[in-house]
Every structure is written in C-alpha cells, then in structure tokens.
PDB file of C-alpha atoms in Angstrom:
ATOM      1  CA  UNK A   1     -76.136 110.086  78.850  1.00 46.00           C
ATOM      2  CA  UNK A   2     -75.781 109.741  75.114  1.00 46.00           C
ATOM      3  CA  UNK A   3     -76.452 112.676  72.866  1.00 49.00           C
ATOM      4  CA  UNK A   4     -76.391 113.511  69.200  1.00 53.00           C
ATOM      5  CA  UNK A   5     -76.364 117.206  68.557  1.00 54.00           C
ATOM      6  CA  UNK A   6     -77.029 119.879  65.997  1.00 56.00           C
ATOM      7  CA  UNK A   7     -75.614 122.641  68.103  1.00 46.00           C
ATOM      8  CA  UNK A   8     -72.982 125.260  68.835  1.00 36.00           C
ATOM      9  CA  UNK A   9     -70.278 123.582  70.873  1.00 35.00           C
ATOM     10  CA  UNK A  10     -67.250 125.850  70.675  1.00 33.00           C
ATOM     11  CA  UNK A  11     -65.147 126.310  73.833  1.00 34.00           C
ATOM     12  CA  UNK A  12     -62.970 129.328  74.367  1.00 31.00           C
ATOM     13  CA  UNK A  13     -59.763 129.337  72.360  1.00 33.00           C
ATOM     14  CA  UNK A  14     -56.660 128.123  74.100  1.00 34.00           C
ATOM     15  CA  UNK A  15     -53.908 130.640  74.675  1.00 29.00           C
ATOM     16  CA  UNK A  16     -50.454 129.607  73.573  1.00 30.00           C
ATOM     17  CA  UNK A  17     -47.101 131.142  74.498  1.00 28.00           C
ATOM     18  CA  UNK A  18     -45.165 131.294  71.227  1.00 31.00           C
ATOM     19  CA  UNK A  19     -41.512 131.671  70.319  1.00 28.00           C
ATOM     20  CA  UNK A  20     -40.455 134.029  67.551  1.00 32.00           C
ATOM     21  CA  UNK A  21     -36.717 134.524  67.147  1.00 30.00           C
ATOM     22  CA  UNK A  22     -35.236 136.249  70.169  1.00 29.00           C
ATOM     23  CA  UNK A  23     -38.644 137.151  71.594  1.00 29.00           C
ATOM     24  CA  UNK A  24     -40.288 134.712  73.983  1.00 30.00           C
ATOM     25  CA  UNK A  25     -43.748 134.571  75.460  1.00 29.00           C
ATOM     26  CA  UNK A  26     -45.278 136.599  72.622  1.00 27.00           C
ATOM     27  CA  UNK A  27     -48.896 135.856  71.860  1.00 30.00           C
ATOM     28  CA  UNK A  28     -49.329 135.511  68.101  1.00 31.00           C
ATOM     29  CA  UNK A  29     -52.713 135.941  66.423  1.00 36.00           C
ATOM     30  CA  UNK A  30     -54.632 132.767  65.674  1.00 39.00           C
ATOM     31  CA  UNK A  31     -54.792 131.619  62.045  1.00 37.00           C
ATOM     32  CA  UNK A  32     -57.616 133.101  59.986  1.00 34.00           C
ATOM     33  CA  UNK A  33     -60.689 130.876  60.270  1.00 33.00           C
ATOM     34  CA  UNK A  34     -62.160 129.088  57.313  1.00 30.00           C
ATOM     35  CA  UNK A  35     -65.615 130.544  56.757  1.00 27.00           C
ATOM     36  CA  UNK A  36     -68.642 128.740  55.437  1.00 26.00           C
ATOM     37  CA  UNK A  37     -71.389 131.127  54.388  1.00 28.00           C
ATOM     38  CA  UNK A  38     -71.764 134.222  56.500  1.00 29.00           C
ATOM     39  CA  UNK A  39     -72.716 132.668  59.810  1.00 37.00           C
ATOM     40  CA  UNK A  40     -69.780 130.336  60.406  1.00 40.00           C
ATOM     41  CA  UNK A  41     -67.984 130.792  63.744  1.00 40.00           C
ATOM     42  CA  UNK A  42     -64.206 130.691  64.148  1.00 43.00           C
ATOM     43  CA  UNK A  43     -62.855 127.137  64.133  1.00 48.00           C
ATOM     44  CA  UNK A  44     -62.109 125.439  67.382  1.00 46.00           C
ATOM     45  CA  UNK A  45     -58.461 125.431  68.274  1.00 48.00           C
ATOM     46  CA  UNK A  46     -57.348 122.178  69.916  1.00 46.00           C
ATOM     47  CA  UNK A  47     -56.767 122.731  73.612  1.00 41.00           C
ATOM     48  CA  UNK A  48     -54.700 121.098  76.301  1.00 41.00           C
ATOM     49  CA  UNK A  49     -51.967 121.977  78.722  1.00 37.00           C
ATOM     50  CA  UNK A  50     -49.528 119.140  78.081  1.00 39.00           C
ATOM     51  CA  UNK A  51     -46.449 119.700  75.945  1.00 41.00           C
ATOM     52  CA  UNK A  52     -45.006 122.877  74.475  1.00 44.00           C
ATOM     53  CA  UNK A  53     -46.056 124.886  71.448  1.00 45.00           C
ATOM     54  CA  UNK A  54     -43.442 126.280  69.118  1.00 45.00           C
ATOM     55  CA  UNK A  55     -43.354 128.959  66.483  1.00 42.00           C
ATOM     56  CA  UNK A  56     -40.601 130.745  64.555  1.00 39.00           C
ATOM     57  CA  UNK A  57     -40.424 133.343  61.822  1.00 47.00           C
ATOM     58  CA  UNK A  58     -38.856 131.052  59.232  1.00 68.00           C
ATOM     59  CA  UNK A  59     -38.734 127.371  58.389  1.00 76.00           C
ATOM     60  CA  UNK A  60     -35.024 127.074  59.151  1.00 81.00           C
ATOM     61  CA  UNK A  61     -35.263 128.906  62.454  1.00 83.00           C
ATOM     62  CA  UNK A  62     -38.357 126.942  63.380  1.00 81.00           C
ATOM     63  CA  UNK A  63     -36.599 123.659  62.684  1.00 88.00           C
ATOM     64  CA  UNK A  64     -33.566 124.652  64.761  1.00 88.00           C
ATOM     65  CA  UNK A  65     -35.669 125.693  67.744  1.00 88.00           C
ATOM     66  CA  UNK A  66     -37.880 122.620  67.543  1.00 89.00           C
ATOM     67  CA  UNK A  67     -34.968 120.204  67.299  1.00 92.00           C
ATOM     68  CA  UNK A  68     -33.339 121.859  70.290  1.00 92.00           C
ATOM     69  CA  UNK A  69     -36.433 121.610  72.488  1.00 91.00           C
ATOM     70  CA  UNK A  70     -37.811 118.234  71.386  1.00 92.00           C
ATOM     71  CA  UNK A  71     -35.961 116.060  73.922  1.00 90.00           C
ATOM     72  CA  UNK A  72     -37.519 118.000  76.815  1.00 91.00           C
ATOM     73  CA  UNK A  73     -41.078 118.056  75.476  1.00 91.00           C
ATOM     74  CA  UNK A  74     -42.117 114.695  76.868  1.00 93.00           C
ATOM     75  CA  UNK A  75     -45.031 112.584  75.664  1.00 96.00           C
ATOM     76  CA  UNK A  76     -47.020 115.359  73.955  1.00 96.00           C
ATOM     77  CA  UNK A  77     -45.482 117.208  70.992  1.00 96.00           C
ATOM     78  CA  UNK A  78     -47.296 120.317  69.757  1.00 95.00           C
ATOM     79  CA  UNK A  79     -45.963 122.242  66.765  1.00 93.00           C
ATOM     80  CA  UNK A  80     -48.101 125.301  66.062  1.00 91.00           C
ATOM     81  CA  UNK A  81     -48.105 128.077  63.438  1.00 85.00           C
ATOM     82  CA  UNK A  82     -44.569 127.520  62.149  1.00 80.00           C
ATOM     83  CA  UNK A  83     -44.354 127.754  58.373  1.00 83.00           C
ATOM     84  CA  UNK A  84     -42.084 124.876  57.556  1.00 85.00           C
ATOM     85  CA  UNK A  85     -40.679 123.362  54.358  1.00 89.00           C
ATOM     86  CA  UNK A  86     -41.229 119.669  53.704  1.00 92.00           C
ATOM     87  CA  UNK A  87     -37.507 118.956  54.037  1.00 92.00           C
ATOM     88  CA  UNK A  88     -37.405 120.617  57.449  1.00 93.00           C
ATOM     89  CA  UNK A  89     -40.620 118.880  58.466  1.00 94.00           C
ATOM     90  CA  UNK A  90     -39.124 115.522  57.521  1.00 96.00           C
ATOM     91  CA  UNK A  91     -36.092 116.195  59.722  1.00 95.00           C
ATOM     92  CA  UNK A  92     -38.332 117.179  62.633  1.00 95.00           C
ATOM     93  CA  UNK A  93     -40.576 114.133  62.155  1.00 97.00           C
ATOM     94  CA  UNK A  94     -37.583 111.811  62.086  1.00 97.00           C
ATOM     95  CA  UNK A  95     -36.356 113.361  65.333  1.00 97.00           C
ATOM     96  CA  UNK A  96     -39.799 112.838  66.889  1.00 97.00           C
ATOM     97  CA  UNK A  97     -39.790 109.238  65.679  1.00 97.00           C
ATOM     98  CA  UNK A  98     -36.575 108.676  67.628  1.00 96.00           C
ATOM     99  CA  UNK A  99     -38.141 109.813  70.926  1.00 96.00           C
ATOM    100  CA  UNK A 100     -39.549 106.711  72.642  1.00 95.00           C
ATOM    101  CA  UNK A 101     -41.966 108.527  74.979  1.00 96.00           C
ATOM    102  CA  UNK A 102     -44.017 110.428  72.370  1.00 97.00           C
ATOM    103  CA  UNK A 103     -47.674 109.349  72.247  1.00 98.00           C
ATOM    104  CA  UNK A 104     -49.423 112.582  71.136  1.00 98.00           C
ATOM    105  CA  UNK A 105     -48.555 114.666  68.084  1.00 98.00           C
ATOM    106  CA  UNK A 106     -50.214 117.929  67.041  1.00 97.00           C
ATOM    107  CA  UNK A 107     -49.088 119.810  63.936  1.00 96.00           C
ATOM    108  CA  UNK A 108     -51.351 122.847  63.652  1.00 95.00           C
ATOM    109  CA  UNK A 109     -51.318 125.534  60.982  1.00 94.00           C
ATOM    110  CA  UNK A 110     -47.864 124.672  59.635  1.00 92.00           C
ATOM    111  CA  UNK A 111     -48.856 125.292  56.014  1.00 91.00           C
ATOM    112  CA  UNK A 112     -47.581 121.870  54.979  1.00 95.00           C
ATOM    113  CA  UNK A 113     -50.356 120.895  52.540  1.00 97.00           C
ATOM    114  CA  UNK A 114     -50.515 117.479  50.881  1.00 98.00           C
ATOM    115  CA  UNK A 115     -46.733 117.250  50.534  1.00 97.00           C
ATOM    116  CA  UNK A 116     -46.360 117.693  54.273  1.00 97.00           C
ATOM    117  CA  UNK A 117     -49.096 115.164  54.990  1.00 98.00           C
ATOM    118  CA  UNK A 118     -47.193 112.720  52.802  1.00 98.00           C
ATOM    119  CA  UNK A 119     -44.016 113.414  54.810  1.00 98.00           C
ATOM    120  CA  UNK A 120     -45.878 112.632  58.048  1.00 98.00           C
ATOM    121  CA  UNK A 121     -47.277 109.470  56.452  1.00 98.00           C
ATOM    122  CA  UNK A 122     -43.831 108.402  55.209  1.00 97.00           C
ATOM    123  CA  UNK A 123     -42.278 108.723  58.661  1.00 97.00           C
ATOM    124  CA  UNK A 124     -45.206 106.930  60.299  1.00 97.00           C
ATOM    125  CA  UNK A 125     -44.801 104.230  57.690  1.00 96.00           C
ATOM    126  CA  UNK A 126     -41.217 103.364  58.566  1.00 94.00           C
ATOM    127  CA  UNK A 127     -40.800 103.409  62.337  1.00 92.00           C
ATOM    128  CA  UNK A 128     -42.422 102.653  65.677  1.00 96.00           C
ATOM    129  CA  UNK A 129     -44.092 106.037  66.262  1.00 97.00           C
ATOM    130  CA  UNK A 130     -47.269 104.919  64.488  1.00 97.00           C
ATOM    131  CA  UNK A 131     -47.677 102.129  67.040  1.00 97.00           C
ATOM    132  CA  UNK A 132     -47.202 104.453  70.018  1.00 97.00           C
ATOM    133  CA  UNK A 133     -49.448 107.344  69.007  1.00 98.00           C
ATOM    134  CA  UNK A 134     -52.755 107.716  70.801  1.00 98.00           C
ATOM    135  CA  UNK A 135     -53.575 111.116  69.274  1.00 98.00           C
ATOM    136  CA  UNK A 136     -52.697 112.681  65.907  1.00 98.00           C
ATOM    137  CA  UNK A 137     -53.786 116.186  64.913  1.00 98.00           C
ATOM    138  CA  UNK A 138     -53.042 117.888  61.577  1.00 98.00           C
ATOM    139  CA  UNK A 139     -55.493 120.802  61.720  1.00 97.00           C
ATOM    140  CA  UNK A 140     -55.240 123.943  59.579  1.00 97.00           C
ATOM    141  CA  UNK A 141     -52.716 122.709  57.018  1.00 97.00           C
ATOM    142  CA  UNK A 142     -54.514 122.932  53.670  1.00 97.00           C
ATOM    143  CA  UNK A 143     -54.604 119.150  53.309  1.00 98.00           C
ATOM    144  CA  UNK A 144     -56.841 117.853  50.512  1.00 98.00           C
ATOM    145  CA  UNK A 145     -58.204 114.410  49.669  1.00 98.00           C
ATOM    146  CA  UNK A 146     -54.819 113.303  48.347  1.00 98.00           C
ATOM    147  CA  UNK A 147     -52.958 114.009  51.588  1.00 98.00           C
ATOM    148  CA  UNK A 148     -55.765 112.644  53.756  1.00 98.00           C
ATOM    149  CA  UNK A 149     -55.940 109.439  51.708  1.00 98.00           C
ATOM    150  CA  UNK A 150     -52.190 108.918  51.929  1.00 98.00           C
ATOM    151  CA  UNK A 151     -52.250 109.386  55.704  1.00 98.00           C
ATOM    152  CA  UNK A 152     -55.227 107.064  56.242  1.00 98.00           C
ATOM    153  CA  UNK A 153     -53.688 104.419  54.000  1.00 97.00           C
ATOM    154  CA  UNK A 154     -50.497 104.437  56.066  1.00 98.00           C
ATOM    155  CA  UNK A 155     -52.399 104.242  59.364  1.00 97.00           C
ATOM    156  CA  UNK A 156     -54.475 101.385  57.982  1.00 95.00           C
ATOM    157  CA  UNK A 157     -51.554  99.408  56.552  1.00 96.00           C
ATOM    158  CA  UNK A 158     -49.264  99.863  59.556  1.00 94.00           C
ATOM    159  CA  UNK A 159     -52.056  99.216  62.033  1.00 92.00           C
ATOM    160  CA  UNK A 160     -51.996 102.187  64.423  1.00 96.00           C
ATOM    161  CA  UNK A 161     -53.350  99.999  67.204  1.00 96.00           C
ATOM    162  CA  UNK A 162     -53.287 102.674  69.919  1.00 97.00           C
ATOM    163  CA  UNK A 163     -54.619 105.656  67.946  1.00 98.00           C
ATOM    164  CA  UNK A 164     -57.896 106.826  69.483  1.00 98.00           C
ATOM    165  CA  UNK A 165     -58.079 110.447  68.255  1.00 98.00           C
ATOM    166  CA  UNK A 166     -57.602 111.849  64.746  1.00 98.00           C
ATOM    167  CA  UNK A 167     -58.085 115.574  64.042  1.00 98.00           C
ATOM    168  CA  UNK A 168     -58.172 116.756  60.414  1.00 98.00           C
ATOM    169  CA  UNK A 169     -60.184 119.945  60.899  1.00 98.00           C
ATOM    170  CA  UNK A 170     -59.648 123.273  59.101  1.00 97.00           C
ATOM    171  CA  UNK A 171     -58.352 121.654  55.914  1.00 98.00           C
ATOM    172  CA  UNK A 172     -59.590 121.223  52.323  1.00 98.00           C
ATOM    173  CA  UNK A 173     -60.883 117.673  52.608  1.00 98.00           C
ATOM    174  CA  UNK A 174     -63.860 116.564  50.506  1.00 98.00           C
ATOM    175  CA  UNK A 175     -65.481 113.294  49.371  1.00 97.00           C
ATOM    176  CA  UNK A 176     -62.293 111.306  48.864  1.00 98.00           C
ATOM    177  CA  UNK A 177     -60.830 112.204  52.236  1.00 98.00           C
ATOM    178  CA  UNK A 178     -64.026 111.386  54.117  1.00 98.00           C
ATOM    179  CA  UNK A 179     -64.212 108.056  52.298  1.00 98.00           C
ATOM    180  CA  UNK A 180     -60.596 107.344  53.268  1.00 98.00           C
ATOM    181  CA  UNK A 181     -61.500 107.980  56.920  1.00 98.00           C
ATOM    182  CA  UNK A 182     -64.455 105.612  56.595  1.00 97.00           C
ATOM    183  CA  UNK A 183     -62.225 102.908  55.159  1.00 96.00           C
ATOM    184  CA  UNK A 184     -59.771 103.440  58.014  1.00 97.00           C
ATOM    185  CA  UNK A 185     -62.543 102.924  60.552  1.00 96.00           C
ATOM    186  CA  UNK A 186     -63.909  99.934  58.668  1.00 94.00           C
ATOM    187  CA  UNK A 187     -60.678  97.952  58.977  1.00 92.00           C
ATOM    188  CA  UNK A 188     -61.046  97.641  62.734  1.00 90.00           C
ATOM    189  CA  UNK A 189     -57.259  97.879  63.021  1.00 91.00           C
ATOM    190  CA  UNK A 190     -57.311 101.456  64.318  1.00 96.00           C
ATOM    191  CA  UNK A 191     -59.480 101.958  67.441  1.00 96.00           C
ATOM    192  CA  UNK A 192     -60.502 105.552  66.737  1.00 97.00           C
ATOM    193  CA  UNK A 193     -62.917 106.911  69.320  1.00 97.00           C
ATOM    194  CA  UNK A 194     -62.836 110.534  68.134  1.00 97.00           C
ATOM    195  CA  UNK A 195     -62.734 111.807  64.529  1.00 98.00           C
ATOM    196  CA  UNK A 196     -62.776 115.551  63.812  1.00 98.00           C
ATOM    197  CA  UNK A 197     -63.507 116.615  60.215  1.00 98.00           C
ATOM    198  CA  UNK A 198     -64.961 120.028  61.073  1.00 95.00           C
ATOM    199  CA  UNK A 199     -64.334 123.194  59.035  1.00 96.00           C
ATOM    200  CA  UNK A 200     -63.811 121.443  55.695  1.00 98.00           C
ATOM    201  CA  UNK A 201     -66.103 123.418  53.410  1.00 96.00           C
ATOM    202  CA  UNK A 202     -66.284 120.709  50.733  1.00 97.00           C
ATOM    203  CA  UNK A 203     -67.537 118.057  53.138  1.00 98.00           C
ATOM    204  CA  UNK A 204     -71.148 117.987  51.998  1.00 97.00           C
ATOM    205  CA  UNK A 205     -74.048 115.582  51.418  1.00 98.00           C
ATOM    206  CA  UNK A 206     -72.263 113.230  49.038  1.00 98.00           C
ATOM    207  CA  UNK A 207     -69.333 112.801  51.403  1.00 98.00           C
ATOM    208  CA  UNK A 208     -71.363 112.023  54.529  1.00 97.00           C
ATOM    209  CA  UNK A 209     -73.806 109.819  52.606  1.00 98.00           C
ATOM    210  CA  UNK A 210     -70.905 107.710  51.361  1.00 97.00           C
ATOM    211  CA  UNK A 211     -69.475 107.650  54.885  1.00 97.00           C
ATOM    212  CA  UNK A 212     -72.790 106.462  56.327  1.00 97.00           C
ATOM    213  CA  UNK A 213     -73.214 103.732  53.708  1.00 96.00           C
ATOM    214  CA  UNK A 214     -69.703 102.474  54.377  1.00 95.00           C
ATOM    215  CA  UNK A 215     -70.242 102.442  58.127  1.00 95.00           C
ATOM    216  CA  UNK A 216     -73.623 100.684  57.914  1.00 92.00           C
ATOM    217  CA  UNK A 217     -71.959  97.403  57.066  1.00 84.00           C
ATOM    218  CA  UNK A 218     -69.226  97.618  59.695  1.00 90.00           C
ATOM    219  CA  UNK A 219     -69.858  95.791  62.981  1.00 86.00           C
ATOM    220  CA  UNK A 220     -68.584  97.138  66.277  1.00 79.00           C
ATOM    221  CA  UNK A 221     -67.395 100.554  65.122  1.00 88.00           C
ATOM    222  CA  UNK A 222     -65.200 101.998  67.875  1.00 92.00           C
ATOM    223  CA  UNK A 223     -66.171 105.622  67.159  1.00 93.00           C
ATOM    224  CA  UNK A 224     -67.673 107.569  70.074  1.00 91.00           C
ATOM    225  CA  UNK A 225     -67.455 111.169  68.802  1.00 92.00           C
ATOM    226  CA  UNK A 226     -67.768 112.437  65.212  1.00 93.00           C
ATOM    227  CA  UNK A 227     -67.356 116.166  64.595  1.00 93.00           C
ATOM    228  CA  UNK A 228     -68.752 117.346  61.244  1.00 92.00           C
ATOM    229  CA  UNK A 229     -69.508 120.909  62.302  1.00 89.00           C
ATOM    230  CA  UNK A 230     -68.995 123.976  60.131  1.00 92.00           C
ATOM    231  CA  UNK A 231     -69.142 122.097  56.832  1.00 94.00           C
ATOM    232  CA  UNK A 232     -71.676 122.127  53.969  1.00 95.00           C
ATOM    233  CA  UNK A 233     -74.037 119.338  55.018  1.00 93.00           C
ATOM    234  CA  UNK A 234     -77.751 119.676  54.327  1.00 92.00           C
ATOM    235  CA  UNK A 235     -80.838 117.551  54.894  1.00 91.00           C
ATOM    236  CA  UNK A 236     -79.822 114.717  52.532  1.00 96.00           C
ATOM    237  CA  UNK A 237     -76.609 114.226  54.467  1.00 95.00           C
ATOM    238  CA  UNK A 238     -78.408 114.464  57.807  1.00 91.00           C
ATOM    239  CA  UNK A 239     -80.921 111.828  56.669  1.00 94.00           C
ATOM    240  CA  UNK A 240     -78.151 109.385  55.784  1.00 96.00           C
ATOM    241  CA  UNK A 241     -76.388 110.041  59.087  1.00 93.00           C
ATOM    242  CA  UNK A 242     -79.638 109.483  60.992  1.00 91.00           C
ATOM    243  CA  UNK A 243     -80.107 106.154  59.218  1.00 94.00           C
ATOM    244  CA  UNK A 244     -76.609 105.107  60.236  1.00 93.00           C
ATOM    245  CA  UNK A 245     -77.111 106.339  63.805  1.00 89.00           C
ATOM    246  CA  UNK A 246     -80.207 104.148  64.055  1.00 89.00           C
ATOM    247  CA  UNK A 247     -78.244 101.028  63.111  1.00 90.00           C
ATOM    248  CA  UNK A 248     -76.326  98.663  65.360  1.00 88.00           C
ATOM    249  CA  UNK A 249     -73.113  99.793  63.654  1.00 88.00           C
ATOM    250  CA  UNK A 250     -73.335 103.171  65.423  1.00 89.00           C
ATOM    251  CA  UNK A 251     -74.244 101.772  68.826  1.00 86.00           C
ATOM    252  CA  UNK A 252     -71.109 103.240  70.433  1.00 87.00           C
ATOM    253  CA  UNK A 253     -71.518 106.744  68.959  1.00 87.00           C
ATOM    254  CA  UNK A 254     -72.395 109.204  71.725  1.00 84.00           C
ATOM    255  CA  UNK A 255     -71.836 112.549  70.026  1.00 85.00           C
ATOM    256  CA  UNK A 256     -72.448 113.728  66.474  1.00 85.00           C
ATOM    257  CA  UNK A 257     -71.804 117.447  65.972  1.00 86.00           C
ATOM    258  CA  UNK A 258     -73.548 118.948  62.925  1.00 84.00           C
ATOM    259  CA  UNK A 259     -73.636 122.545  64.113  1.00 82.00           C
ATOM    260  CA  UNK A 260     -73.192 125.338  61.571  1.00 84.00           C
ATOM    261  CA  UNK A 261     -74.187 123.328  58.519  1.00 87.00           C
ATOM    262  CA  UNK A 262     -77.260 123.602  56.298  1.00 87.00           C
ATOM    263  CA  UNK A 263     -79.482 121.132  58.146  1.00 83.00           C
ATOM    264  CA  UNK A 264     -83.171 122.046  58.087  1.00 81.00           C
ATOM    265  CA  UNK A 265     -86.340 120.737  59.696  1.00 82.00           C
ATOM    266  CA  UNK A 266     -86.304 117.550  57.622  1.00 85.00           C
ATOM    267  CA  UNK A 267     -82.897 116.615  58.968  1.00 83.00           C
ATOM    268  CA  UNK A 268     -83.847 117.439  62.555  1.00 79.00           C
ATOM    269  CA  UNK A 269     -87.017 115.354  62.283  1.00 82.00           C
ATOM    270  CA  UNK A 270     -84.975 112.423  60.977  1.00 84.00           C
ATOM    271  CA  UNK A 271     -83.052 112.378  64.244  1.00 81.00           C
ATOM    272  CA  UNK A 272     -86.232 112.787  66.262  1.00 78.00           C
ATOM    273  CA  UNK A 273     -87.731 109.744  64.564  1.00 83.00           C
ATOM    274  CA  UNK A 274     -84.970 107.535  65.964  1.00 80.00           C
ATOM    275  CA  UNK A 275     -85.678 108.642  69.508  1.00 74.00           C
ATOM    276  CA  UNK A 276     -83.920 111.998  69.710  1.00 60.00           C
ATOM    277  CA  UNK A 277     -85.529 115.122  71.146  1.00 54.00           C
ATOM    278  CA  UNK A 278     -84.989 118.739  70.102  1.00 49.00           C
ATOM    279  CA  UNK A 279     -85.617 121.935  72.002  1.00 46.00           C
ATOM    280  CA  UNK A 280     -84.802 125.624  71.685  1.00 41.00           C
ATOM    281  CA  UNK A 281     -85.959 128.117  74.301  1.00 41.00           C
ATOM    282  CA  UNK A 282     -87.940 131.284  73.568  1.00 42.00           C
ATOM    283  CA  UNK A 283     -84.825 133.471  73.686  1.00 42.00           C
ATOM    284  CA  UNK A 284     -83.154 131.571  70.882  1.00 38.00           C
ATOM    285  CA  UNK A 285     -80.855 129.770  73.281  1.00 37.00           C
ATOM    286  CA  UNK A 286     -80.231 126.077  73.175  1.00 34.00           C
ATOM    287  CA  UNK A 287     -80.767 123.931  76.242  1.00 34.00           C
ATOM    288  CA  UNK A 288     -78.386 120.989  76.541  1.00 31.00           C
ATOM    289  CA  UNK A 289     -78.595 119.007  79.754  1.00 31.00           C
ATOM    290  CA  UNK A 290     -79.919 122.059  81.566  1.00 33.00           C
ATOM    291  CA  UNK A 291     -77.175 124.436  80.383  1.00 33.00           C
ATOM    292  CA  UNK A 292     -78.096 127.343  78.130  1.00 31.00           C
ATOM    293  CA  UNK A 293     -75.745 128.503  75.390  1.00 32.00           C
ATOM    294  CA  UNK A 294     -76.239 131.041  72.614  1.00 30.00           C
ATOM    295  CA  UNK A 295     -76.827 129.578  69.167  1.00 31.00           C
ATOM    296  CA  UNK A 296     -77.025 130.739  65.571  1.00 32.00           C
ATOM    297  CA  UNK A 297     -79.550 129.686  62.995  1.00 35.00           C
ATOM    298  CA  UNK A 298     -78.589 126.577  61.097  1.00 38.00           C
ATOM    299  CA  UNK A 299     -79.326 128.240  57.732  1.00 34.00           C
ATOM    300  CA  UNK A 300     -83.001 127.252  57.695  1.00 34.00           C
ATOM    301  CA  UNK A 301     -84.639 130.094  59.572  1.00 32.00           C
ATOM    302  CA  UNK A 302     -86.047 128.191  62.539  1.00 33.00           C
ATOM    303  CA  UNK A 303     -83.112 128.396  64.909  1.00 35.00           C
ATOM    304  CA  UNK A 304     -80.559 125.749  65.745  1.00 41.00           C
ATOM    305  CA  UNK A 305     -81.896 122.630  67.403  1.00 41.00           C
ATOM    306  CA  UNK A 306     -80.237 119.997  69.500  1.00 42.00           C
ATOM    307  CA  UNK A 307     -81.011 116.331  69.330  1.00 44.00           C
ATOM    308  CA  UNK A 308     -80.379 114.294  72.453  1.00 43.00           C
ATOM    309  CA  UNK A 309     -80.786 110.706  73.431  1.00 42.00           C
ATOM    310  CA  UNK A 310     -80.464 108.989  76.771  1.00 41.00           C
ATOM    311  CA  UNK A 311     -79.396 105.582  77.981  1.00 39.00           C
ATOM    312  CA  UNK A 312     -76.360 103.340  77.456  1.00 37.00           C
ATOM    313  CA  UNK A 313     -75.011 102.443  73.991  1.00 37.00           C
ATOM    314  CA  UNK A 314     -76.985  99.589  72.515  1.00 40.00           C
ATOM    315  CA  UNK A 315     -75.429  96.576  70.896  1.00 37.00           C
ATOM    316  CA  UNK A 316     -78.149  96.221  68.281  1.00 35.00           C
ATOM    317  CA  UNK A 317     -81.354  97.730  66.980  1.00 35.00           C
ATOM    318  CA  UNK A 318     -82.550 101.309  67.043  1.00 32.00           C
ATOM    319  CA  UNK A 319     -81.614 103.803  69.733  1.00 34.00           C
ATOM    320  CA  UNK A 320     -84.458 104.608  72.048  1.00 34.00           C
ATOM    321  CA  UNK A 321     -85.034 107.735  74.060  1.00 30.00           C
TER     322      UNK A 321
END
C-alpha cells in the first residue's frame, strides 16, 4: 500500500540510558520541544536500539567519555544531549572517521548550531566516512539554512552514495535549507529514501513550493518518505506538493507527512483530486488502514484528515486510487 498522509504519526519516545559524570543509567529529561502555534505535539525523538547514547555535564567531560567508548560502539554511533564545543566536536568526528565500521551517525541535541554543522561537513568532506554512511541525523541542534546548505553541498560534492536517510528535524531551517535538500536530491548522486524536515517552524509555503518545483523536473527521484510535519505549511504549500505528488517524478514517494501544519480543506481536496481518500470517524479519530489513533485539528476547524492511496508506485502519469 502507498499512502500520503495529513495525520498524527508520533510513536512513543525512546528511552535512553544516559551518562552524567560518575552517575550511570540516569534518565535525563528530553530536550524542550519546538512549538508551532498552540496545538503542536512534542517532536519525535529518533528511536532504535543499536549503538550507545552518551551524555555528560560538560563539553570536555563529554568528549573524554565519548572518545573512550567510541571503539566499542560498533556500526551505529549515537551522541545525544551533550553540550559540546566545536573544537571538541571536531576531535570526536575525526575519531569517528577513523572507525571503519561506522555506517550510522546520530548527533541529537548537542547544541552545535551552524558552526557544528560545518564541522560535521568538513570531516565528511575529507575522509571515507561520507561514503560509508547510510544514515545521518542532526536533529535538535539549532541549525539554520547556512549550516544545512553547507552540509548538503558537502554530501552532494563528495557523493554520499550509500546515504539513504537524512534527519534534520527540530532545527531552524527555512527556505534556503529546504532548497539545499532539493538540490541534493536532484543530483541523483545521493540515494536518499527518507528525508525528515519536521519541527522547523520557518518551513512554510514558499519553501515547499520551491521544493516541489525543483523536484518536478527531476526524473527517478529516490525519495520514499518525506516528513514535513509540525511546520508552518498551509494550503498553498499543500497544493504545490499535491501537484508534485501527481507527477512521474514522485512515483516512488509512499509517505508524505503534513500533520500539525496549517493545511485546510483546499489542501486536502487537492490530494483527493489525484486519487487520495480522506476519512475521519465521528469521534474525531483518524482511521489509517483500519487502525484508529487520536488526532488534533489541523488548524482549520474540521479535524485532521488522512489522505491514502493504494497500489504500487507508478513510473509515469498520475497516481490512481
């Protein structure tokens, strides 16, 4: 089944065992969620059981603990909630670069900003790690268009030929960053199947309209899942996305998440016109493939709708129901 959704799709938060100085196994509070309007839910926290997660009370202590544990962390490196200076981050990244088995890297809520994103880009731009990575996540770091553009430029120029997942959620990305992601996809050098730009409050109609226009002219886009939830997208953005979804360029896209935006009836109808169906039950719950889940209004007073489509990805033409 293929489905495009305007829905609430937030799994339970993962629980991480953190390190803080001499204390071990202490559960630290999750980072404060970015809020859009008054109805935005907490951001999704990337989940998974592979690898370790690390935290320390200071940048220096965090670096020391991370460097000590890195060799035993295997293929999946997860660095979470450790406030770290750019110099310390560079040293950690260079150590990760030297580990030949690393294929997944998650740096969540490190407070690194654009300078830290540039450090990550610099290291990826000089070694072999960029060619090994299958997943890169930089959520919750205050990265803006500048940092996102630098990162995407490096991935594009180096040719991250194995990278299938890029997570840039919970940042401060806007038009320029979304455009940089579109240009990365358009090269065809990076086989991204999943792109997460959720919880970036400045991602609005202009950004997604530019993204859609860029993608319209790109054949054989590899993207399967695009997460734009919890942003500031309204009907104009939804209309442009629906136009792209109806084109052959988006034939591989199976999931488009626009939950917790400002999409109204006009946007929902745009998806229906390309063969998608919407339904909300009488209790205000959303039915998706027979499973009911609670939903919030999508800022237009009629309840949150889901749009679904069925059948295999098509190589050309409009998607049918």
